[in-house]
Tab-separated table of C-alpha atoms in Angstrom:
chain	number	residue	atom	x	y	z
A	1	MET	CA	177.066	64.449	-34.390
A	2	SER	CA	178.887	66.539	-36.253
A	3	SER	CA	182.136	68.881	-35.130
A	4	GLY	CA	183.240	72.602	-33.858
A	5	ASN	CA	182.266	75.198	-31.549
A	6	ASP	CA	182.096	77.173	-35.103
A	7	CYS	CA	179.541	77.121	-37.912
A	8	GLN	CA	182.131	74.498	-39.811
A	9	PRO	CA	179.451	71.503	-39.685
A	10	GLN	CA	182.852	69.073	-40.695
A	11	THR	CA	186.224	68.856	-42.058
A	12	LEU	CA	188.464	65.788	-42.462
A	13	THR	CA	188.644	65.535	-38.828
A	14	LYS	CA	187.395	61.930	-38.319
A	15	PRO	CA	189.901	59.216	-36.174
A	16	THR	CA	191.447	56.374	-38.918
A	17	PHE	CA	191.831	53.572	-36.343
A	18	ASP	CA	191.498	50.408	-37.274
A	19	GLU	CA	190.374	47.187	-35.385
A	20	ARG	CA	193.795	46.519	-33.741
A	21	GLY	CA	195.083	50.432	-33.004
A	22	ALA	CA	192.198	50.513	-31.409
A	23	ALA	CA	192.416	47.843	-29.392
A	24	GLU	CA	195.944	49.018	-28.047
A	25	LEU	CA	194.437	52.024	-27.459
A	26	VAL	CA	192.503	50.306	-24.859
A	27	ASP	CA	195.403	48.306	-23.430
A	28	ARG	CA	198.121	50.957	-23.526
A	29	VAL	CA	195.607	53.619	-21.848
A	30	PHE	CA	193.425	51.963	-19.344
A	31	GLY	CA	195.151	49.140	-19.336
A	32	LEU	CA	192.579	46.237	-20.349
A	33	LYS	CA	192.898	43.781	-22.284
A	34	VAL	CA	190.412	43.370	-26.073
A	35	SER	CA	189.440	39.664	-25.776
A	36	TRP	CA	186.634	41.287	-29.012
A	37	ILE	CA	185.968	44.497	-30.737
A	38	SER	CA	183.864	45.889	-33.106
A	39	SER	CA	183.279	48.808	-34.320
A	40	LEU	CA	180.302	50.930	-34.156
A	41	PRO	CA	178.303	53.406	-36.783
A	42	SER	CA	179.113	57.043	-36.259
A	43	TYR	CA	178.696	60.117	-37.831
A	44	ASP	CA	182.498	62.083	-37.393
A	45	ASP	CA	184.325	60.284	-33.815
A	46	GLN	CA	185.460	56.913	-34.131
A	47	ASN	CA	183.427	54.235	-31.666
A	48	PHE	CA	183.824	50.269	-30.977
A	49	HIS	CA	182.243	47.520	-29.143
A	50	VAL	CA	185.107	46.480	-27.046
A	51	ARG	CA	185.027	43.210	-24.369
A	52	VAL	CA	187.926	43.426	-21.990
A	53	SER	CA	188.894	40.462	-19.456
A	54	ALA	CA	188.130	42.031	-16.751
A	55	GLU	CA	186.128	41.679	-12.558
A	56	GLY	CA	183.126	44.272	-13.121
A	57	ALA	CA	181.986	45.699	-16.033
A	58	ASP	CA	183.460	43.578	-19.059
A	59	GLU	CA	181.967	45.682	-22.266
A	60	TYR	CA	183.009	48.830	-23.043
A	61	VAL	CA	182.624	51.886	-25.818
A	62	LEU	CA	186.061	52.635	-27.505
A	63	LYS	CA	185.268	56.544	-28.130
A	64	ILE	CA	187.587	58.469	-30.632
A	65	THR	CA	186.603	62.191	-30.294
A	66	ASN	CA	187.732	63.855	-34.155
A	67	SER	CA	190.367	65.988	-33.947
A	68	GLU	CA	188.606	69.291	-33.915
A	69	ASP	CA	186.636	68.629	-31.427
A	70	SER	CA	188.990	66.719	-29.648
A	71	GLN	CA	190.997	70.422	-29.512
A	72	GLU	CA	188.080	71.597	-26.471
A	73	PRO	CA	188.604	69.433	-24.384
A	74	ASP	CA	186.506	71.572	-21.632
A	75	LEU	CA	183.279	70.628	-23.743
A	76	ILE	CA	184.072	66.951	-24.156
A	77	GLU	CA	184.364	66.800	-20.476
A	78	ALA	CA	181.007	68.794	-20.079
A	79	GLN	CA	179.638	66.315	-21.519
A	80	THR	CA	181.552	63.482	-19.699
A	81	GLN	CA	180.816	65.134	-16.637
A	82	ALA	CA	177.111	65.544	-17.575
A	83	MET	CA	176.890	61.960	-17.730
A	84	MET	CA	177.707	61.019	-14.497
A	85	PHE	CA	175.842	63.563	-13.233
A	86	LEU	CA	172.293	61.940	-14.980
A	87	SER	CA	174.014	58.320	-14.209
A	88	ALA	CA	173.972	59.432	-10.528
A	89	GLN	CA	170.236	60.651	-10.174
A	90	GLY	CA	168.931	57.548	-11.963
A	91	PHE	CA	168.679	57.687	-15.802
A	92	PRO	CA	170.206	55.120	-18.224
A	93	SER	CA	173.644	57.007	-18.476
A	94	ALA	CA	177.188	55.726	-19.585
A	95	THR	CA	179.965	55.983	-17.451
A	96	PRO	CA	183.334	56.764	-18.252
A	97	TYR	CA	186.259	54.576	-16.771
A	98	LEU	CA	189.332	55.270	-15.987
A	99	THR	CA	192.613	55.966	-18.151
A	100	LYS	CA	195.423	54.825	-15.569
A	101	ASP	CA	196.487	57.847	-15.029
A	102	GLY	CA	193.286	58.434	-13.033
A	103	HIS	CA	191.173	60.510	-15.268
A	104	ILE	CA	188.440	60.554	-17.374
A	105	MET	CA	190.001	60.801	-21.007
A	106	SER	CA	193.084	61.277	-22.519
A	107	LEU	CA	194.482	62.845	-25.638
A	108	GLU	CA	196.305	60.275	-27.793
A	109	SER	CA	197.843	60.300	-31.287
A	110	GLY	CA	197.712	57.846	-33.925
A	111	GLY	CA	195.072	56.316	-36.791
A	112	THR	CA	196.047	54.904	-39.709
A	113	GLY	CA	195.640	58.299	-41.868
A	114	LEU	CA	198.455	61.193	-42.853
A	115	GLY	CA	199.230	63.480	-40.544
A	116	SER	CA	200.209	63.310	-36.478
A	117	LYS	CA	196.972	64.234	-35.293
A	118	LYS	CA	196.164	64.063	-31.723
A	119	TYR	CA	192.333	62.628	-30.293
A	120	MET	CA	190.267	62.554	-27.168
A	121	VAL	CA	189.829	59.067	-26.213
A	122	ARG	CA	187.217	57.755	-23.551
A	123	LEU	CA	186.279	54.061	-22.164
A	124	LEU	CA	182.538	54.287	-21.987
A	125	THR	CA	180.466	51.440	-20.436
A	126	TYR	CA	178.633	49.526	-23.228
A	127	LEU	CA	174.578	50.518	-22.619
A	128	PRO	CA	172.246	47.859	-23.312
A	129	GLY	CA	168.910	48.150	-25.615
A	130	THR	CA	167.262	48.198	-29.060
A	131	PRO	CA	167.803	51.350	-30.769
A	132	VAL	CA	164.450	53.403	-30.681
A	133	ALA	CA	165.922	52.955	-35.230
A	134	LYS	CA	164.732	48.977	-34.671
A	135	ILE	CA	162.049	48.182	-33.436
A	136	THR	CA	157.816	49.799	-34.202
A	137	THR	CA	157.138	52.858	-32.759
A	138	ASN	CA	153.771	53.467	-30.486
A	139	ALA	CA	152.310	55.927	-28.855
A	140	GLN	CA	153.670	54.404	-25.385
A	141	ILE	CA	157.308	54.909	-26.146
A	142	LEU	CA	156.508	57.588	-28.088
A	143	TYR	CA	155.273	59.913	-24.516
A	144	GLU	CA	157.615	58.187	-22.597
A	145	ILE	CA	160.584	59.722	-25.119
A	146	GLY	CA	158.529	63.074	-25.026
A	147	ARG	CA	159.022	62.386	-21.115
A	148	LEU	CA	162.321	61.327	-21.339
A	149	ALA	CA	163.546	64.808	-22.903
A	150	ALA	CA	161.880	67.124	-20.681
A	151	SER	CA	163.416	65.478	-17.892
A	152	VAL	CA	166.521	65.178	-18.795
A	153	ASP	CA	167.079	69.600	-20.053
A	154	LYS	CA	165.446	69.638	-16.818
A	155	VAL	CA	167.352	67.798	-13.996
A	156	LEU	CA	170.239	69.393	-16.057
A	157	SER	CA	169.652	73.251	-15.943
A	158	GLU	CA	168.347	72.876	-12.516
A	159	LYS	CA	171.218	70.868	-10.486
A	160	PHE	CA	173.937	70.157	-12.699
A	161	GLN	CA	176.829	72.514	-12.143
A	162	HIS	CA	180.734	71.603	-12.767
A	163	PRO	CA	183.170	74.596	-14.167
A	164	SER	CA	183.074	73.458	-17.499
A	165	VAL	CA	179.614	74.126	-17.788
A	166	LYS	CA	180.339	77.391	-18.869
A	167	SER	CA	181.799	76.114	-22.682
A	168	LEU	CA	178.094	74.637	-23.367
A	169	HIS	CA	177.962	77.899	-24.739
A	170	ARG	CA	178.443	77.200	-27.919
A	171	GLY	CA	177.971	79.785	-29.899
A	172	ARG	CA	178.062	79.337	-33.567
A	173	PHE	CA	178.290	75.231	-33.269
A	174	ILE	CA	175.586	74.297	-37.134
A	175	TRP	CA	173.639	71.969	-34.618
A	176	ASN	CA	172.243	74.518	-32.159
A	177	LEU	CA	168.401	74.232	-33.737
A	178	ALA	CA	169.549	78.438	-33.295
A	179	ASN	CA	171.609	78.330	-36.074
A	180	VAL	CA	169.482	77.223	-38.781
A	181	PRO	CA	170.112	80.562	-40.425
A	182	LEU	CA	174.564	79.186	-40.882
A	183	LEU	CA	172.608	76.578	-43.250
A	184	ASP	CA	172.830	79.120	-45.579
A	185	GLN	CA	176.471	77.941	-46.916
A	186	TYR	CA	176.058	74.803	-47.680
A	187	ILE	CA	172.590	74.565	-49.451
A	188	TYR	CA	175.394	74.310	-52.366
A	189	ALA	CA	175.098	70.584	-51.361
A	190	LEU	CA	171.690	69.515	-52.113
A	191	GLY	CA	172.539	70.866	-55.521
A	192	GLN	CA	169.060	72.045	-57.668
A	193	ASN	CA	166.361	70.447	-57.389
A	194	LYS	CA	163.070	70.622	-55.567
A	195	TYR	CA	164.241	70.012	-51.767
A	196	ARG	CA	166.511	72.936	-51.883
A	197	ALA	CA	163.255	75.442	-52.267
A	198	VAL	CA	161.497	74.152	-49.499
A	199	VAL	CA	164.837	73.871	-47.143
A	200	GLU	CA	165.242	78.135	-48.672
A	201	GLN	CA	161.697	78.559	-47.317
A	202	VAL	CA	162.416	76.806	-44.048
A	203	ILE	CA	165.669	78.814	-43.787
A	204	GLU	CA	163.349	82.345	-44.452
A	205	GLN	CA	160.698	81.825	-42.411
A	206	PHE	CA	163.014	80.336	-39.617
A	207	LYS	CA	164.582	84.367	-39.363
A	208	GLY	CA	161.891	85.924	-40.106
A	209	LYS	CA	159.727	83.697	-37.328
A	210	VAL	CA	161.522	81.782	-35.202
A	211	ILE	CA	165.126	84.391	-34.450
A	212	PRO	CA	162.575	87.002	-33.166
A	213	LYS	CA	161.130	85.141	-30.773
A	214	LEU	CA	164.644	83.202	-28.970
A	215	SER	CA	164.690	85.551	-26.061
A	216	SER	CA	160.919	84.510	-25.186
A	217	PHE	CA	161.706	81.225	-24.926
A	218	ARG	CA	162.758	79.374	-22.182
A	219	ALA	CA	166.099	79.055	-21.896
A	220	CYS	CA	168.156	74.868	-21.146
A	221	ILE	CA	171.340	73.044	-21.156
A	222	ASN	CA	170.073	70.800	-24.332
A	223	HIS	CA	170.935	66.521	-24.962
A	224	GLY	CA	170.360	68.164	-28.326
A	225	ASP	CA	170.570	64.486	-29.829
A	226	LEU	CA	167.388	62.379	-28.994
A	227	ASN	CA	167.875	60.450	-32.386
A	228	ASP	CA	165.931	56.739	-32.679
A	229	HIS	CA	169.839	55.989	-33.234
A	230	ASN	CA	170.627	57.250	-29.504
A	231	ILE	CA	168.132	56.150	-27.238
A	232	LEU	CA	167.799	51.945	-26.740
A	233	VAL	CA	164.688	51.000	-24.991
A	234	ASP	CA	164.156	47.148	-23.317
A	235	SER	CA	160.509	45.663	-23.606
A	236	CYS	CA	158.615	45.720	-20.797
A	237	SER	CA	156.142	43.222	-21.617
A	238	ALA	CA	155.589	39.806	-23.400
A	239	SER	CA	152.678	41.100	-25.252
A	240	LEU	CA	154.135	41.571	-29.116
A	241	GLU	CA	150.030	42.943	-29.546
A	242	THR	CA	150.711	45.513	-27.790
A	243	PRO	CA	154.332	45.600	-26.635
A	244	GLN	CA	155.963	48.266	-23.824
A	245	TYR	CA	159.279	49.599	-24.055
A	246	ARG	CA	161.332	51.499	-21.656
A	247	VAL	CA	164.595	53.674	-22.629
A	248	SER	CA	167.812	51.406	-21.099
A	249	GLY	CA	170.255	53.945	-22.746
A	250	ILE	CA	170.695	57.828	-23.577
A	251	LEU	CA	173.843	58.214	-25.839
A	252	ASP	CA	176.526	60.391	-27.363
A	253	PHE	CA	176.205	64.178	-25.486
A	254	SER	CA	178.867	65.778	-28.044
A	255	ASP	CA	175.737	67.586	-29.183
A	256	MET	CA	175.083	68.961	-26.041
A	257	SER	CA	175.059	72.864	-25.519
A	258	TYR	CA	172.817	75.291	-24.362
A	259	GLY	CA	169.221	76.324	-25.987
A	260	TYR	CA	166.038	76.237	-25.555
A	261	TYR	CA	163.239	73.393	-23.845
A	262	VAL	CA	161.121	73.509	-27.076
A	263	PHE	CA	163.971	73.088	-28.365
A	264	GLU	CA	165.223	69.546	-27.033
A	265	VAL	CA	161.348	68.686	-27.803
A	266	ALA	CA	161.548	69.948	-31.724
A	267	ILE	CA	164.407	67.019	-32.365
A	268	ALA	CA	162.718	64.722	-30.380
A	269	ILE	CA	159.543	64.793	-33.168
A	270	MET	CA	161.959	65.095	-36.044
A	271	TYR	CA	163.608	62.004	-35.663
A	272	MET	CA	160.776	59.944	-33.411
A	273	MET	CA	159.111	60.769	-37.604
A	274	ILE	CA	161.671	59.449	-39.162
A	275	GLU	CA	161.335	55.780	-38.489
A	276	SER	CA	157.128	56.050	-37.738
A	277	PRO	CA	154.630	54.399	-40.627
A	278	ASP	CA	152.474	57.038	-39.766
A	279	PRO	CA	154.767	60.166	-39.028
A	280	LEU	CA	152.214	63.459	-38.685
A	281	SER	CA	150.968	62.091	-35.484
A	282	VAL	CA	154.253	61.893	-33.719
A	283	GLY	CA	154.406	64.979	-32.753
A	284	GLY	CA	151.537	65.046	-30.283
A	285	HIS	CA	152.391	61.581	-28.393
A	286	VAL	CA	156.297	63.022	-28.001
A	287	LEU	CA	154.686	66.627	-27.406
A	288	ALA	CA	152.133	65.230	-24.557
A	289	GLY	CA	154.938	63.380	-23.061
A	290	PHE	CA	157.216	66.738	-22.789
A	291	GLU	CA	154.844	68.394	-21.597
A	292	SER	CA	153.736	66.182	-18.798
A	293	ILE	CA	157.438	67.339	-17.168
A	294	LEU	CA	157.305	71.141	-18.482
A	295	PRO	CA	154.161	72.675	-20.324
A	296	LEU	CA	155.850	74.972	-22.949
A	297	THR	CA	154.611	78.585	-22.893
A	298	ALA	CA	151.688	79.452	-25.994
A	299	GLU	CA	155.073	81.198	-28.059
A	300	GLU	CA	157.173	78.361	-27.910
A	301	ARG	CA	154.447	76.073	-29.006
A	302	GLY	CA	153.696	78.930	-31.676
A	303	ALA	CA	157.640	78.067	-32.614
A	304	LEU	CA	157.593	74.000	-32.396
A	305	PHE	CA	156.173	73.400	-36.325
A	306	LEU	CA	159.289	75.376	-37.865
A	307	LEU	CA	161.870	74.169	-35.037
A	308	VAL	CA	160.214	70.721	-36.001
A	309	SER	CA	161.189	71.700	-39.916
A	310	GLY	CA	164.426	73.291	-38.894
A	311	ARG	CA	165.731	70.409	-38.167
A	312	PHE	CA	165.052	68.120	-40.884
A	313	ALA	CA	167.031	70.963	-42.536
A	314	GLN	CA	169.953	71.185	-40.124
A	315	SER	CA	169.680	67.231	-41.134
A	316	LEU	CA	169.284	66.954	-44.722
A	317	VAL	CA	171.375	70.090	-45.373
A	318	ILE	CA	174.569	68.814	-43.322
A	319	ALA	CA	174.726	65.283	-43.661
A	320	ALA	CA	174.624	66.110	-48.144
A	321	HIS	CA	177.612	68.183	-47.465
A	322	THR	CA	179.774	66.238	-45.103
A	323	ALA	CA	178.979	63.055	-47.824
A	324	LEU	CA	180.568	65.256	-50.344
A	325	LEU	CA	183.681	65.007	-47.538
A	326	TYR	CA	183.397	61.409	-46.657
A	327	PRO	CA	181.209	59.270	-50.042
A	328	GLU	CA	182.489	56.267	-48.157
A	329	ASN	CA	180.661	57.356	-45.024
A	330	LYS	CA	177.358	57.811	-46.871
A	331	GLU	CA	175.111	55.372	-45.833
A	332	TYR	CA	175.165	56.659	-42.771
A	333	LEU	CA	174.767	59.869	-43.313
A	334	THR	CA	172.398	59.861	-45.316
A	335	ILE	CA	169.843	57.350	-43.152
A	336	THR	CA	167.477	60.182	-41.971
A	337	ALA	CA	167.581	61.912	-45.689
A	338	LYS	CA	166.085	57.852	-46.725
A	339	THR	CA	162.573	59.216	-45.126
A	340	GLY	CA	163.627	62.849	-43.616
A	341	TRP	CA	162.890	64.426	-47.316
A	342	LYS	CA	158.805	62.835	-48.149
A	343	HIS	CA	157.996	63.482	-43.648
A	344	LEU	CA	159.634	67.681	-44.835
A	345	MET	CA	157.371	67.532	-47.706
A	346	THR	CA	154.405	66.778	-46.637
A	347	MET	CA	154.369	68.866	-43.514
A	348	PHE	CA	154.959	71.836	-45.939
A	349	GLU	CA	152.229	70.722	-48.330
A	350	MET	CA	149.526	69.712	-45.366
A	351	GLY	CA	150.307	73.537	-44.018
A	352	GLN	CA	151.773	74.600	-41.174
A	353	GLU	CA	148.494	75.218	-39.576
A	354	ALA	CA	147.195	71.513	-39.999
A	355	VAL	CA	149.701	69.567	-38.601
A	356	GLU	CA	149.779	71.628	-35.276
A	357	LYS	CA	146.280	71.122	-34.957
A	358	LYS	CA	146.722	67.419	-35.105
A	359	TRP	CA	149.680	67.850	-32.833
A	360	PHE	CA	147.550	70.299	-30.198
A	361	GLU	CA	144.334	67.534	-30.036
A	362	THR	CA	146.714	64.761	-29.735
A	363	ALA	CA	148.604	66.014	-27.020
A	364	GLN	CA	144.992	67.398	-25.289
A	365	ALA	CA	143.840	63.997	-25.466
A	366	TYR	CA	146.151	62.992	-22.198
A	367	THR	CA	145.019	65.597	-20.303
A	368	HIS	CA	142.041	63.571	-20.445
A	369	HIS	CA	143.503	60.616	-20.472
A	370	ALA	CA	147.169	60.281	-18.912
A	371	PRO	CA	148.437	56.869	-19.522
A	372	ALA	CA	149.728	54.030	-17.220
A	373	LEU	CA	153.044	54.687	-16.545
């Protein structure tokens, strides 16, 4: 979602290819003729949905990584190898189409902006499905997403081996949940309003109550961005009244880093709250799915409220900061903010004890009546 291995959320590094330039890139680097191309929304990379005239798969996503992250080929290699690994393990993850030279990525110049910046370019298989953001979520798919979050992190942490994996130790990466305290230096972007006070409260409580406990959490590799636009689903039932969904795609591995299992479930809960008509009920269903694979410890459960709040703070502050840099992309950048502020305020008005009670009682009910999967 965001660039850089340090604490810089985003500088002016976004690629500026137009559709014609992107099509020429596909031809020159991958040897494929584009028959149709359309720009896709993106935070700080550029993505294009392309159709090509070729045997086999004919739909791809051309991913042009921002110039800052493009300076870290080992990191992009690790992300891409993880996608290939997950696909081989049976997860619905994209895989790369090799360049004409037989590589999974290529460093290329171009774009319509000033200067000659270089961008890492990949062509990934296009995954069909509907983003979770476009459906009305129900308990069944929320539980499935919880299972997915646990399953992805578990298999990556237990079985994924590649020389580039060390690059996932990303230190001060701003989107890693351990780095919520780094938001201090970007909070100016919120201006002076009632929201800022809540974010400041989140940061201070996070410093005092979460940071000292990190060493007691179980470490793992996090996908780090299982949001409502990065999970695709297909309907697997004909019923309109009680639709059933299955996950058909996992997108955007650019926030992968070493973290903790509890981070992933907190991130999933936060983003599933965004689109839900009953946001405070979401956490229990996602948690139940997650704990069907990986039960949390008492310490991890005790941090969940502040971890979810911390992710809201990250999303809201970094989006506000980035929108100042890219005002033309403000609508996409502030998707979360439309309801995120309201949800964060509601969580703090209810208080940690009441919110946790709701989540944990919902999750507990699954132990008596597990859903049919």
